[in-house]
Amino acid sequence: MQSMPPSPQRARPEETTTSVPSSSMKRFQFGFVR
């Protein structure tokens, strides 16, 4: 989650991380990067 390319869906990953729980964020990122 530290060295990850910016996703086209969320322009502000930092803001999203604060809004969404870490567990959910990790799951979402894992599915995105795969």
mmCIF file of N, CA and C in Angstrom:
data_model
loop_
_atom_site.group_PDB
_atom_site.id
_atom_site.type_symbol
_atom_site.label_atom_id
_atom_site.label_comp_id
_atom_site.label_asym_id
_atom_site.label_seq_id
_atom_site.Cartn_x
_atom_site.Cartn_y
_atom_site.Cartn_z
ATOM 1 N N MET A 1 0.839 -1.206 0.000
ATOM 2 C CA MET A 1 0.000 0.000 0.000
ATOM 3 C C MET A 1 0.873 1.254 0.000
ATOM 4 N N GLN A 2 2.169 1.071 0.250
ATOM 5 C CA GLN A 2 3.057 2.235 0.278
ATOM 6 C C GLN A 2 3.517 2.587 -1.135
ATOM 7 N N SER A 3 4.045 1.591 -1.824
ATOM 8 C CA SER A 3 4.556 1.829 -3.182
ATOM 9 C C SER A 3 3.551 1.328 -4.209
ATOM 10 N N MET A 4 2.436 2.036 -4.310
ATOM 11 C CA MET A 4 1.384 1.598 -5.234
ATOM 12 C C MET A 4 1.039 2.703 -6.215
ATOM 13 N N PRO A 5 0.834 2.372 -7.471
ATOM 14 C CA PRO A 5 0.479 3.372 -8.479
ATOM 15 C C PRO A 5 -0.899 3.954 -8.202
ATOM 16 N N PRO A 6 -1.101 5.227 -8.486
ATOM 17 C CA PRO A 6 -2.392 5.882 -8.244
ATOM 18 C C PRO A 6 -3.501 5.266 -9.087
ATOM 19 N N SER A 7 -4.587 4.916 -8.444
ATOM 20 C CA SER A 7 -5.695 4.297 -9.178
ATOM 21 C C SER A 7 -6.499 5.364 -9.923
ATOM 22 N N PRO A 8 -7.037 5.008 -11.064
ATOM 23 C CA PRO A 8 -7.813 5.958 -11.867
ATOM 24 C C PRO A 8 -9.150 6.299 -11.211
ATOM 25 N N GLN A 9 -9.633 5.411 -10.358
ATOM 26 C CA GLN A 9 -10.943 5.642 -9.732
ATOM 27 C C GLN A 9 -10.832 6.636 -8.578
ATOM 28 N N ARG A 10 -9.769 6.527 -7.777
ATOM 29 C CA ARG A 10 -9.660 7.469 -6.659
ATOM 30 C C ARG A 10 -8.437 8.354 -6.864
ATOM 31 N N ALA A 11 -8.681 9.655 -6.959
ATOM 32 C CA ALA A 11 -7.593 10.604 -7.178
ATOM 33 C C ALA A 11 -6.826 10.824 -5.875
ATOM 34 N N ARG A 12 -7.515 10.677 -4.737
ATOM 35 C CA ARG A 12 -6.830 10.897 -3.449
ATOM 36 C C ARG A 12 -6.859 9.619 -2.624
ATOM 37 N N PRO A 13 -5.856 8.767 -2.773
ATOM 38 C CA PRO A 13 -5.796 7.501 -2.030
ATOM 39 C C PRO A 13 -5.733 7.745 -0.519
ATOM 40 N N GLU A 14 -5.047 8.818 -0.131
ATOM 41 C CA GLU A 14 -4.909 9.116 1.304
ATOM 42 C C GLU A 14 -6.270 9.401 1.923
ATOM 43 N N GLU A 15 -7.056 10.214 1.217
ATOM 44 C CA GLU A 15 -8.384 10.566 1.743
ATOM 45 C C GLU A 15 -9.268 9.316 1.834
ATOM 46 N N THR A 16 -9.175 8.474 0.820
ATOM 47 C CA THR A 16 -9.998 7.260 0.801
ATOM 48 C C THR A 16 -9.599 6.336 1.946
ATOM 49 N N THR A 17 -8.307 6.269 2.210
ATOM 50 C CA THR A 17 -7.833 5.384 3.278
ATOM 51 C C THR A 17 -8.405 5.833 4.621
ATOM 52 N N THR A 18 -8.536 7.151 4.786
ATOM 53 C CA THR A 18 -9.067 7.662 6.049
ATOM 54 C C THR A 18 -10.565 7.402 6.140
ATOM 55 N N SER A 19 -11.218 7.380 4.989
ATOM 56 C CA SER A 19 -12.675 7.186 4.967
ATOM 57 C C SER A 19 -13.026 5.709 5.117
ATOM 58 N N VAL A 20 -12.243 4.864 4.462
ATOM 59 C CA VAL A 20 -12.541 3.425 4.489
ATOM 60 C C VAL A 20 -11.617 2.711 5.473
ATOM 61 N N PRO A 21 -12.099 1.665 6.113
ATOM 62 C CA PRO A 21 -11.271 0.886 7.048
ATOM 63 C C PRO A 21 -10.068 0.278 6.346
ATOM 64 N N SER A 22 -8.993 0.073 7.090
ATOM 65 C CA SER A 22 -7.764 -0.476 6.486
ATOM 66 C C SER A 22 -8.031 -1.849 5.873
ATOM 67 N N SER A 23 -8.794 -2.674 6.566
ATOM 68 C CA SER A 23 -9.067 -4.030 6.048
ATOM 69 C C SER A 23 -9.757 -3.939 4.685
ATOM 70 N N SER A 24 -10.745 -3.063 4.598
ATOM 71 C CA SER A 24 -11.489 -2.924 3.331
ATOM 72 C C SER A 24 -10.556 -2.369 2.257
ATOM 73 N N MET A 25 -9.747 -1.399 2.660
ATOM 74 C CA MET A 25 -8.842 -0.770 1.701
ATOM 75 C C MET A 25 -7.858 -1.816 1.171
ATOM 76 N N LYS A 26 -7.310 -2.604 2.075
ATOM 77 C CA LYS A 26 -6.340 -3.634 1.652
ATOM 78 C C LYS A 26 -6.997 -4.587 0.660
ATOM 79 N N ARG A 27 -8.183 -5.001 0.956
ATOM 80 C CA ARG A 27 -8.897 -5.943 0.082
ATOM 81 C C ARG A 27 -9.107 -5.288 -1.287
ATOM 82 N N PHE A 28 -9.519 -4.057 -1.266
ATOM 83 C CA PHE A 28 -9.785 -3.351 -2.531
ATOM 84 C C PHE A 28 -8.494 -3.212 -3.345
ATOM 85 N N GLN A 29 -7.428 -2.837 -2.665
ATOM 86 C CA GLN A 29 -6.149 -2.657 -3.375
ATOM 87 C C GLN A 29 -5.638 -3.993 -3.912
ATOM 88 N N PHE A 30 -5.760 -5.025 -3.107
ATOM 89 C CA PHE A 30 -5.279 -6.343 -3.540
ATOM 90 C C PHE A 30 -6.018 -6.769 -4.796
ATOM 91 N N GLY A 31 -7.322 -6.533 -4.821
ATOM 92 C CA GLY A 31 -8.123 -6.915 -5.990
ATOM 93 C C GLY A 31 -7.764 -6.042 -7.183
ATOM 94 N N PHE A 32 -7.407 -4.795 -6.899
ATOM 95 C CA PHE A 32 -7.084 -3.873 -7.993
ATOM 96 C C PHE A 32 -5.748 -4.243 -8.638
ATOM 97 N N VAL A 33 -4.743 -4.452 -7.779
ATOM 98 C CA VAL A 33 -3.402 -4.766 -8.302
ATOM 99 C C VAL A 33 -3.320 -6.228 -8.743
ATOM 100 N N ARG A 34 -3.812 -7.096 -7.853
ATOM 101 C CA ARG A 34 -3.773 -8.539 -8.112
ATOM 102 C C ARG A 34 -2.330 -8.982 -8.243
#
